[in-house]
CSV table of C-alpha atoms and ligand atoms in Angstrom, one decimal:
chain,number,residue,atom,x,y,z
P,29,MET,CA,179.6,124.5,26.9
P,30,SER,CA,178.7,125.3,23.4
P,31,TYR,CA,177.2,122.7,21.0
P,32,HIS,CA,176.4,122.7,17.4
P,33,ILE,CA,173.1,121.0,16.6
P,34,GLY,CA,172.0,120.1,13.1
P,35,VAL,CA,168.2,120.4,12.8
P,36,ILE,CA,166.2,118.4,10.3
P,37,SER,CA,162.7,119.6,10.7
P,38,GLY,CA,161.5,117.6,7.7
P,39,ASP,CA,157.9,117.2,6.7
P,40,GLY,CA,154.4,116.8,8.1
P,41,ILE,CA,154.3,117.4,11.8
P,42,GLY,CA,158.2,117.5,11.9
P,43,PRO,CA,158.6,121.3,12.0
P,44,GLU,CA,155.9,121.7,14.7
P,45,VAL,CA,157.4,119.1,17.1
P,46,VAL,CA,161.0,120.2,16.4
P,47,ALA,CA,160.1,123.8,17.3
P,48,GLU,CA,158.9,122.6,20.8
P,49,ALA,CA,162.1,120.5,21.3
P,50,LYS,CA,164.2,123.5,20.5
P,51,LYS,CA,162.2,125.6,23.0
P,52,VAL,CA,163.0,123.0,25.6
P,53,LEU,CA,166.7,122.9,24.7
P,54,ASN,CA,166.8,126.7,24.9
P,55,LYS,CA,165.3,126.5,28.4
P,56,VAL,CA,168.0,124.0,29.4
P,57,ALA,CA,170.7,126.3,27.9
P,58,ASP,CA,169.4,129.2,29.9
P,59,LYS,CA,169.1,127.3,33.1
P,60,TYR,CA,172.4,125.4,33.0
P,61,GLY,CA,174.5,127.9,31.2
P,62,HIS,CA,175.1,126.2,27.9
P,63,GLU,CA,174.9,127.4,24.3
P,64,PHE,CA,173.1,125.5,21.6
P,65,GLU,CA,173.6,126.7,18.1
P,66,TYR,CA,171.3,125.3,15.5
P,67,GLU,CA,171.8,124.8,11.8
P,68,ASP,CA,168.9,123.8,9.6
P,69,ILE,CA,169.5,120.8,7.3
P,70,LEU,CA,167.1,119.9,4.5
P,71,MET,CA,166.0,116.3,4.2
P,72,GLY,CA,162.9,114.5,3.0
P,73,GLY,CA,160.1,115.9,0.9
P,74,CYS,CA,161.0,119.5,1.7
P,75,SER,CA,164.5,118.8,0.2
P,76,ILE,CA,163.0,117.2,-2.9
P,77,ASP,CA,160.9,120.3,-3.4
P,78,ALA,CA,163.9,122.6,-2.9
P,79,THR,CA,166.7,120.6,-4.6
P,80,GLY,CA,165.2,117.6,-6.4
P,81,GLU,CA,166.9,115.2,-4.0
P,82,PRO,CA,165.7,113.8,-0.7
P,83,LEU,CA,169.2,114.4,0.8
P,84,THR,CA,172.1,116.3,-0.9
P,85,ASP,CA,175.8,115.7,-0.3
P,86,ALA,CA,175.9,119.2,1.2
P,87,ALA,CA,173.2,118.2,3.7
P,88,ILE,CA,175.2,115.1,4.7
P,89,ALA,CA,178.3,117.3,5.1
P,90,GLN,CA,176.3,119.6,7.4
P,91,ALA,CA,175.1,116.7,9.5
P,92,MET,CA,178.7,115.3,9.8
P,93,ALA,CA,180.0,118.7,10.9
P,94,SER,CA,177.4,118.9,13.7
P,95,ASP,CA,177.9,117.6,17.3
P,96,ALA,CA,174.5,115.9,17.0
P,97,VAL,CA,171.4,116.0,14.8
P,98,LEU,CA,167.8,116.6,16.0
P,99,MET,CA,165.2,115.4,13.6
P,100,GLY,CA,161.4,115.7,13.3
P,101,SER,CA,160.1,113.4,10.6
P,102,ILE,CA,160.1,113.0,6.9
P,103,GLY,CA,157.7,111.8,4.2
P,104,GLY,CA,154.1,112.4,3.3
P,105,ASN,CA,150.9,110.5,2.4
P,106,THR,CA,152.2,107.6,0.3
P,107,GLN,CA,148.9,107.3,-1.5
P,108,THR,CA,148.4,111.0,-2.5
P,109,SER,CA,151.7,112.9,-2.3
P,110,PRO,CA,153.6,113.5,-5.6
P,111,TRP,CA,156.8,112.5,-3.8
P,112,TYR,CA,155.7,108.9,-4.1
P,113,GLN,CA,155.4,109.1,-7.9
P,114,LEU,CA,159.2,109.4,-7.9
P,115,PRO,CA,161.5,106.3,-8.2
P,116,ALA,CA,162.1,104.7,-4.8
P,117,ASP,CA,165.6,106.1,-4.4
P,118,LYS,CA,164.3,109.7,-4.9
P,119,ARG,CA,161.6,109.5,-2.3
P,120,PRO,CA,161.7,111.2,1.1
P,121,GLU,CA,162.6,108.0,3.0
P,122,ALA,CA,165.6,107.4,0.8
P,123,GLY,CA,167.1,110.5,2.4
P,124,LEU,CA,166.9,109.1,5.9
P,125,LEU,CA,168.3,105.8,4.8
P,126,LYS,CA,171.2,107.5,3.1
P,127,LEU,CA,171.9,109.6,6.1
P,128,ARG,CA,171.8,106.6,8.4
P,129,LYS,CA,174.3,104.8,6.2
P,130,ALA,CA,176.5,107.8,5.5
P,131,LEU,CA,176.9,108.4,9.3
P,132,ASN,CA,177.2,104.7,10.1
P,133,LEU,CA,174.3,104.9,12.6
P,134,PHE,CA,174.0,101.2,13.1
P,135,ALA,CA,172.4,101.3,16.6
P,136,ASN,CA,168.9,102.5,17.1
P,137,MET,CA,167.7,102.7,20.6
P,138,ARG,CA,164.0,103.1,21.2
P,139,PRO,CA,162.9,103.2,24.9
P,140,ALA,CA,159.3,102.3,25.6
P,141,PHE,CA,157.9,102.6,29.0
P,142,LEU,CA,154.5,103.2,30.4
P,143,TYR,CA,154.0,106.4,32.5
P,144,ASN,CA,151.7,105.6,35.4
P,145,GLU,CA,149.6,108.6,34.3
P,146,LEU,CA,149.0,107.1,30.9
P,147,ARG,CA,147.6,103.8,32.0
P,148,GLU,CA,144.2,105.0,30.8
P,149,ALA,CA,145.6,105.7,27.4
P,150,CYS,CA,147.1,102.2,27.1
P,151,PRO,CA,145.1,99.9,24.9
P,152,LEU,CA,145.9,96.9,27.2
P,153,ARG,CA,143.7,95.8,30.0
P,154,ASP,CA,144.8,96.7,33.6
P,155,SER,CA,145.5,93.1,34.5
P,156,VAL,CA,147.9,92.9,31.5
P,157,ILE,CA,149.6,96.2,32.4
P,158,GLY,CA,150.3,94.9,35.9
P,159,ASP,CA,153.1,97.0,37.4
P,160,GLY,CA,153.7,98.6,34.1
P,161,PHE,CA,156.6,98.1,31.8
P,162,ASP,CA,159.9,99.7,30.8
P,163,MET,CA,161.9,98.3,27.9
P,164,VAL,CA,164.4,99.4,25.3
P,165,ILE,CA,164.4,98.2,21.8
P,166,MET,CA,167.9,98.0,20.2
P,167,ARG,CA,167.3,97.9,16.5
P,168,GLU,CA,170.1,97.3,14.0
P,169,LEU,CA,169.8,100.2,11.6
P,170,THR,CA,172.2,99.9,8.7
P,171,GLY,CA,171.8,96.4,7.4
P,172,GLY,CA,169.2,93.8,6.6
P,173,LEU,CA,166.4,94.2,4.1
P,174,TYR,CA,166.7,98.0,4.1
P,175,PHE,CA,170.1,97.9,2.6
P,176,GLY,CA,170.2,94.7,0.6
P,177,GLU,CA,170.2,94.5,-3.2
P,178,ARG,CA,166.8,95.0,-4.6
P,179,SER,CA,165.3,94.9,-8.1
P,180,THR,CA,162.1,94.7,-10.0
P,181,GLU,CA,162.2,92.9,-13.4
P,182,GLU,CA,160.0,91.4,-15.9
P,183,VAL,CA,160.5,87.7,-16.4
P,184,ASP,CA,158.3,86.0,-19.1
P,185,GLY,CA,155.9,88.9,-19.0
P,186,VAL,CA,155.5,88.8,-15.3
P,187,LEU,CA,156.9,91.4,-12.9
P,188,MET,CA,159.1,90.0,-10.2
P,189,ALA,CA,160.4,92.1,-7.3
P,190,THR,CA,163.3,91.0,-5.1
P,191,ASP,CA,164.7,92.3,-1.8
P,192,THR,CA,167.6,90.7,0.0
P,193,LEU,CA,168.3,90.3,3.7
P,194,THR,CA,172.0,90.1,4.5
P,195,TYR,CA,173.9,90.3,7.7
P,196,SER,CA,177.6,89.8,8.4
P,197,GLU,CA,179.2,88.7,11.7
P,198,PRO,CA,180.7,92.1,12.5
P,199,GLU,CA,177.4,93.9,11.9
P,200,ILE,CA,175.6,91.6,14.3
P,201,ARG,CA,178.4,91.6,16.9
P,202,ARG,CA,178.5,95.4,17.2
P,203,ILE,CA,174.7,95.9,17.7
P,204,ALA,CA,174.7,92.9,20.2
P,205,ILE,CA,177.5,94.6,22.2
P,206,LYS,CA,175.4,97.8,22.4
P,207,ALA,CA,172.4,95.8,23.6
P,208,PHE,CA,174.4,94.0,26.3
P,209,GLU,CA,176.1,97.2,27.4
P,210,ILE,CA,172.7,98.9,27.8
P,211,ALA,CA,171.2,95.9,29.6
P,212,ARG,CA,174.1,96.1,32.0
P,213,LYS,CA,172.9,99.5,33.1
P,214,ARG,CA,169.3,98.4,33.3
P,215,CYS,CA,167.7,95.2,34.5
P,216,LYS,CA,170.4,93.0,32.9
P,217,LYS,CA,168.2,91.0,30.5
P,218,VAL,CA,168.5,90.8,26.7
P,219,THR,CA,165.8,89.2,24.5
P,220,SER,CA,167.3,88.7,21.1
P,221,VAL,CA,164.5,88.5,18.5
P,222,ASP,CA,164.9,86.6,15.2
P,223,LYS,CA,163.3,84.1,12.9
P,224,ALA,CA,165.9,81.4,13.2
P,225,ASN,CA,163.4,78.6,12.4
P,226,VAL,CA,163.3,80.0,8.8
P,227,LEU,CA,166.1,82.4,8.0
P,228,ASP,CA,169.8,81.9,7.6
P,229,SER,CA,170.5,85.5,8.6
P,230,SER,CA,168.6,84.8,11.8
P,231,ARG,CA,170.7,81.6,12.5
P,232,LEU,CA,173.9,83.6,12.1
P,233,TRP,CA,172.3,86.3,14.3
P,234,ARG,CA,171.7,83.7,17.1
P,235,GLY,CA,175.2,82.4,16.9
P,236,MET,CA,176.7,85.8,17.2
P,237,VAL,CA,174.5,86.8,20.1
P,238,GLU,CA,175.6,83.7,21.9
P,239,GLU,CA,179.2,84.7,21.4
P,240,VAL,CA,178.7,88.2,22.6
P,241,ALA,CA,176.6,87.0,25.6
P,242,ALA,CA,179.6,85.0,26.8
P,243,ASP,CA,181.4,88.2,27.6
P,244,TYR,CA,178.5,89.4,29.7
P,245,PRO,CA,177.9,86.7,32.3
P,246,ASP,CA,176.1,89.2,34.5
P,247,VAL,CA,173.4,89.8,31.9
P,248,SER,CA,170.8,87.1,31.2
P,249,TYR,CA,169.6,86.5,27.7
P,250,GLU,CA,167.1,84.5,25.7
P,251,HIS,CA,166.2,84.1,22.1
P,252,MET,CA,162.6,84.7,20.9
P,253,LEU,CA,161.0,84.2,17.5
P,254,VAL,CA,159.7,87.5,16.1
P,255,ASP,CA,156.1,86.3,15.7
P,256,ASN,CA,156.1,85.2,19.3
P,257,CYS,CA,157.6,88.5,20.4
P,258,ALA,CA,154.9,90.4,18.6
P,259,MET,CA,152.4,88.4,20.6
P,260,GLN,CA,154.3,88.6,23.9
P,261,LEU,CA,154.4,92.4,23.6
P,262,VAL,CA,150.6,92.6,24.1
P,263,ARG,CA,150.3,89.5,26.3
P,264,ASN,CA,152.9,90.4,28.9
P,265,PRO,CA,155.0,93.5,28.0
P,266,GLY,CA,156.5,93.6,31.5
P,267,GLN,CA,158.7,90.6,30.8
P,268,PHE,CA,161.0,92.7,28.5
P,269,ASP,CA,164.1,94.7,29.4
P,270,VAL,CA,166.2,95.1,26.3
P,271,ILE,CA,165.0,93.7,23.0
P,272,LEU,CA,167.8,93.2,20.5
P,273,THR,CA,166.8,92.7,16.9
P,274,GLU,CA,167.5,93.3,13.2
P,275,ASN,CA,166.4,96.3,11.1
P,276,MET,CA,163.0,95.3,9.8
P,277,PHE,CA,161.8,93.3,12.8
P,278,GLY,CA,162.9,96.3,15.0
P,279,ASP,CA,160.9,98.7,12.8
P,280,ILE,CA,157.7,96.7,13.3
P,281,LEU,CA,158.2,95.8,16.9
P,282,SER,CA,159.1,99.3,18.0
P,283,ASP,CA,155.8,100.7,16.6
P,284,GLU,CA,154.0,98.0,18.5
P,285,ALA,CA,155.9,98.6,21.7
P,286,SER,CA,155.2,102.3,21.5
P,287,MET,CA,151.5,101.8,21.0
P,288,VAL,CA,151.3,99.7,24.2
P,289,THR,CA,152.8,102.7,26.0
P,290,GLY,CA,149.8,104.7,24.9
P,291,SER,CA,151.0,106.5,21.8
P,292,LEU,CA,153.6,106.6,19.1
P,293,GLY,CA,153.8,110.3,20.1
P,294,MET,CA,155.6,109.3,23.3
P,295,LEU,CA,158.5,107.2,21.9
P,296,ALA,CA,161.9,108.8,21.6
P,297,SER,CA,164.8,107.4,19.6
P,298,ALA,CA,168.5,107.7,19.3
P,299,SER,CA,170.5,106.4,16.3
P,300,MET,CA,174.2,106.0,17.2
P,301,ASN,CA,177.5,105.0,15.8
P,302,ASP,CA,180.7,104.3,17.7
P,303,THR,CA,181.4,108.0,18.4
P,304,LYS,CA,179.5,110.6,20.5
P,305,PHE,CA,177.6,111.7,17.4
P,306,GLY,CA,173.9,110.7,17.3
P,307,LEU,CA,170.7,111.4,15.3
P,308,TYR,CA,167.8,111.9,17.6
P,309,GLU,CA,164.3,111.6,16.4
P,310,PRO,CA,160.8,110.6,17.5
P,311,SER,CA,160.0,107.0,16.4
P,312,GLY,CA,156.7,108.1,14.9
P,313,GLY,CA,156.2,109.3,11.4
P,314,SER,CA,155.3,112.6,9.8
P,315,ALA,CA,151.5,112.1,10.4
P,316,PRO,CA,150.5,114.2,7.3
P,317,ASP,CA,146.8,113.8,8.3
P,318,ILE,CA,147.3,116.1,11.4
P,319,ALA,CA,150.2,118.3,10.1
P,320,GLY,CA,149.7,122.0,10.6
P,321,LYS,CA,146.8,121.5,13.0
P,322,GLY,CA,148.8,122.2,16.1
P,323,ILE,CA,147.7,119.0,17.8
P,324,ALA,CA,150.7,116.7,17.4
P,325,ASN,CA,152.3,115.4,20.5
P,326,PRO,CA,155.8,116.9,20.8
P,327,ILE,CA,156.9,114.7,23.7
P,328,ALA,CA,158.7,112.0,21.6
P,329,THR,CA,160.8,114.8,20.1
P,330,ILE,CA,161.4,116.5,23.4
P,331,LEU,CA,162.5,113.1,25.0
P,332,SER,CA,164.7,112.5,21.9
P,333,ALA,CA,166.4,115.9,22.7
P,334,ALA,CA,166.9,114.6,26.2
P,335,LEU,CA,168.6,111.5,24.9
P,336,MET,CA,170.9,113.8,22.8
P,337,LEU,CA,171.8,115.7,26.0
P,338,ARG,CA,172.7,112.4,27.7
P,339,PHE,CA,174.4,110.4,25.0
P,340,SER,CA,176.0,113.0,22.7
P,341,PHE,CA,176.8,115.7,25.2
P,342,ASP,CA,177.1,113.8,28.5
P,343,LEU,CA,174.7,116.2,30.2
P,344,ASP,CA,173.0,113.7,32.4
P,345,GLU,CA,171.5,116.2,34.9
P,346,GLU,CA,170.1,118.3,32.1
P,347,ALA,CA,168.6,115.2,30.4
P,348,LEU,CA,167.0,114.1,33.6
P,349,ALA,CA,165.5,117.6,34.1
P,350,VAL,CA,163.8,117.3,30.8
P,351,GLU,CA,162.5,113.8,31.5
P,352,LYS,CA,161.2,114.9,34.9
P,353,ALA,CA,159.5,118.0,33.3
P,354,VAL,CA,157.6,115.6,30.9
P,355,GLN,CA,156.7,113.5,33.9
P,356,LYS,CA,155.4,116.5,35.8
P,357,PHE,CA,153.4,117.7,32.8
P,358,LEU,CA,151.6,114.4,32.8
P,359,GLU,CA,151.2,114.3,36.6
P,360,ASP,CA,149.7,117.8,36.4
P,361,GLY,CA,147.0,116.4,34.1
P,362,TYR,CA,148.0,117.7,30.7
P,363,ARG,CA,147.5,115.6,27.6
P,364,THR,CA,147.8,116.0,23.9
P,365,ILE,CA,144.9,114.4,22.0
P,366,ASP,CA,146.7,111.1,21.2
P,367,ILE,CA,147.2,110.3,24.9
P,368,MET,CA,143.8,111.3,26.1
P,369,PRO,CA,142.2,108.5,28.2
P,370,ARG,CA,140.1,106.1,26.2
P,371,ASP,CA,137.2,106.4,28.5
P,372,SER,CA,135.3,109.7,28.6
P,373,LYS,CA,134.8,109.6,32.3
P,374,ASP,CA,138.6,109.5,32.8
P,375,ALA,CA,139.0,112.3,30.2
P,376,ALA,CA,137.1,114.7,32.5
P,377,ASN,CA,140.1,114.6,35.0
P,378,VAL,CA,142.7,115.8,32.5
P,379,LYS,CA,143.2,118.8,30.2
P,380,GLN,CA,143.8,118.5,26.5
P,381,VAL,CA,146.4,120.8,25.1
P,382,GLY,CA,147.9,121.5,21.7
P,383,THR,CA,151.5,121.2,20.5
P,384,LYS,CA,152.8,124.6,21.5
P,385,GLU,CA,151.0,124.7,24.8
P,386,ALA,CA,152.5,121.3,25.6
P,387,GLY,CA,156.0,122.7,24.8
P,388,ASP,CA,155.4,125.7,27.0
P,389,LEU,CA,154.1,123.7,29.9
P,390,ILE,CA,157.1,121.3,29.8
P,391,CYS,CA,159.5,124.3,29.6
P,392,GLU,CA,157.9,125.8,32.7
P,393,ARG,CA,158.6,122.6,34.6
P,394,ILE,CA,162.3,122.5,33.9
G,27,IPM,C1,161.4,104.5,11.3
G,27,IPM,C2,160.7,104.8,10.1
G,27,IPM,C3,161.7,104.6,8.9
G,27,IPM,C4,162.1,103.2,9.0
G,27,IPM,C5,161.1,105.0,7.5
G,27,IPM,C6,160.6,106.4,7.5
G,27,IPM,C7,162.1,104.7,6.4
G,27,IPM,O1,159.6,104.0,9.9
G,27,IPM,O2,162.4,105.2,11.7
G,27,IPM,O3,161.0,103.6,12.0
G,27,IPM,O4,161.4,102.3,8.4
G,27,IPM,O5,163.2,102.9,9.5
G,28,MN,MN1,159.2,102.7,11.6
């Protein structure tokens, strides 16, 4: 089969990690007889430099015409990059938010699990890790604080800034359905995370989750307050299967969940709507501090490409081959710098490799 993939390399380490994911996809194409065509799409800081806008209408049209989009990362150092002198709606991140909205990518799936090989990179103590953990965060992606009305105004000589958090019943229902559907294929447990002791939007969230849950009697569910969830993620991460939550809470909790797996560089992500189209990107950022050094971990992007094979193209066997190759890479003792064991005596048993070498070694294992 032939597939048309939009490629947003973006900024920072984006181009480096995307190059490795393409290498892996090309290996899959060779081995399984597919054809992947790539079309570069500008978004983020590189788009600002080229066009003055973080995402042009032409770029949105390119993304819409693709079967799926593979993305690296966007943005730069918010303290030093000139991009952050621009008004908020002209900055790199605005491009990503606009794309999510334009393509109605309301469901963001972020799997986080601990490879046995990475126990030594995990910041948690062995007794907390226990038998390891394997969870999926289902984050609502096109509502909440990210897309509510906002303003900054001067009132009586004092600047006041306002952001609003709004959710509607249908917005909550559709993401809840996605979470319960995914849970059904996993360990059949949903933890819905909110702040219902304070926020109206969270109380509506709870009510809707209850309604959706009634249609999934085979899936157990619980509600958890977000502050408690942040704590439980480091106290006993093994208790979670599917975490369902709103946009901002999901942003924060998914970084936390990824760190307990060893590194943000391991966490893949899929942003989906109700069609087969999806945007696949590592959950981590553009890491401007290490951009161009050839040391970034490409695994999150490679695993995101695997999710693309599975969810957008229904190529389950191919997706599994990529995931197994990553597993084998780790089993064979290779590590990028971010997933090196914390203890130097454990570090002696593994071999540190750079971005390109990691991509090559993973390709060899497909
Ligand atoms: C993420 C990122 C984005 C977000 C930024 C870049 C706007 O942190 O995908 O988690 O906050 O959603
Ligand atoms: Mn984030």
